Coordinates of C-alpha atoms in Angstrom, one line a residue:
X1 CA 70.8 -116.4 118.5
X2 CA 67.3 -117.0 120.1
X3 CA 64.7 -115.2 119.6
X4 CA 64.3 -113.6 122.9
X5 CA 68.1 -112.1 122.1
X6 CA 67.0 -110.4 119.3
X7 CA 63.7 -109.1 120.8
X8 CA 65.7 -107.3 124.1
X9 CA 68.0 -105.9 121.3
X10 CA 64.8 -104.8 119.1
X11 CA 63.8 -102.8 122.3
X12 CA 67.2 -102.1 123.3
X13 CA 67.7 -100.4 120.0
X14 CA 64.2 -98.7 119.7
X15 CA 64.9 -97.5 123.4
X16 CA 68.2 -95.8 122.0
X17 CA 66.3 -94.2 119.4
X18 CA 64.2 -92.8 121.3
X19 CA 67.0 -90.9 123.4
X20 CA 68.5 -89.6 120.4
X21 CA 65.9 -88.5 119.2
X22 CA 64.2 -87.0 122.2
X23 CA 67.3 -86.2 124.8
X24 CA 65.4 -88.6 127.4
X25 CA 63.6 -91.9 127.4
X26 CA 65.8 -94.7 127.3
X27 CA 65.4 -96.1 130.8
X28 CA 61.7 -95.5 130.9
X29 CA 60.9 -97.2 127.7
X30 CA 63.2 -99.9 128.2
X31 CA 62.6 -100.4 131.7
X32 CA 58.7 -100.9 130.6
X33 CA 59.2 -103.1 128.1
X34 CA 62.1 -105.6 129.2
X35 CA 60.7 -106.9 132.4
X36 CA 57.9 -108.4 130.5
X37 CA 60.6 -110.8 128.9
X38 CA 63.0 -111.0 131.8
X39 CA 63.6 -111.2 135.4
X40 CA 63.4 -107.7 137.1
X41 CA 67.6 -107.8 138.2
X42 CA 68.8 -108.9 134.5
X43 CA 66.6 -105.6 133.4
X44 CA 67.9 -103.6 135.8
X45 CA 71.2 -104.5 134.8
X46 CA 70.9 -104.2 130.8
X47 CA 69.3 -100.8 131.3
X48 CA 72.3 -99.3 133.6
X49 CA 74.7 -101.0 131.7
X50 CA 73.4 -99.2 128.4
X51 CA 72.7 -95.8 130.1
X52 CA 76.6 -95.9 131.2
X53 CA 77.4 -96.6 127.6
X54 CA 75.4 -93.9 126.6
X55 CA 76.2 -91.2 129.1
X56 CA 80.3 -92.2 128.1
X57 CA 79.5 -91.7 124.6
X58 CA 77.2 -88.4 125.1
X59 CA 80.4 -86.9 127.5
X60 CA 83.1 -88.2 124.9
X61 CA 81.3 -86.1 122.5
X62 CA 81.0 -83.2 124.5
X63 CA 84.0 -82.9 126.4
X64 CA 85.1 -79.9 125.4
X65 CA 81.7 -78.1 127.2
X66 CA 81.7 -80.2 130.5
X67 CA 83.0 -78.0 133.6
X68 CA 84.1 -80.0 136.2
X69 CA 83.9 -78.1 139.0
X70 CA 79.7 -78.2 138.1
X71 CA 79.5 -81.7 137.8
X72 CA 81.9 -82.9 140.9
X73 CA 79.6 -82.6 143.3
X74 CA 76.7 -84.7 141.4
X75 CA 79.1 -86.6 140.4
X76 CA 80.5 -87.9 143.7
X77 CA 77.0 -87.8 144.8
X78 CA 75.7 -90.7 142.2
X79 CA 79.4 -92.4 142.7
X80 CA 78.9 -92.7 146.5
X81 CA 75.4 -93.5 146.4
X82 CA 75.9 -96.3 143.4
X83 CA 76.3 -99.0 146.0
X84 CA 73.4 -98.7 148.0
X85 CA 71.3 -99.4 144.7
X86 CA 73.4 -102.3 143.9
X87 CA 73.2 -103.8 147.6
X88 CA 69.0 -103.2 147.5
X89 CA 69.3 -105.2 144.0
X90 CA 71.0 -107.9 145.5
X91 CA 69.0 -107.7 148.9
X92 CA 65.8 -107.0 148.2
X93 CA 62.8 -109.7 146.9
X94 CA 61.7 -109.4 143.1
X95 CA 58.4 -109.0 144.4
X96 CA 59.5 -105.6 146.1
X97 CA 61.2 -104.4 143.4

């Protein structure tokens, strides 16, 4: 692997620490560290890619807390407005950005 791999995963990793240990942080940190190696879109999409994992794993662990009927509406909310992040990604100049 090159060394720009294992430096995104050095800050990918000490990004994920950080929200274990804290309860926030990942996206700020990683999202002020990785655009200084890549492109803005490919950071955009390694840090939502990663929060996803970690918000799968953080539910998975505590299932058995989560009531739906509080989280359905913010739920739908992020779910229906998704798309309209992902179109100004695509649409929008790096430069605005």
């Amino acid at each position: 692997m090159t060394a720009l791999v294992w430096l995104v995963a050095a800050i990918n990793f000490l990004a994920a620490w950080l929200q274990a240990a804290t309860g926030f942080g990942y996206a700020i940190l990683a999202m002020f560290l990785l655009p200084r190696l890549l492109p803005y879109r490919q950071c955009s999409v390694i840090t939502a890619a990663m929060v996803v994992v970690i918000a799968l794993q953080m539910s998975w662990q505590l299932r058995g807390h989560i009531r739906l009927r509080k989280v359905a509406a913010p739920l739908a909310w992020c779910l229906a407005t998704l798309w309209i992040g992902i179109w100004l990604i695509g649409a929008l100049d790096e430069l605005v950005l």
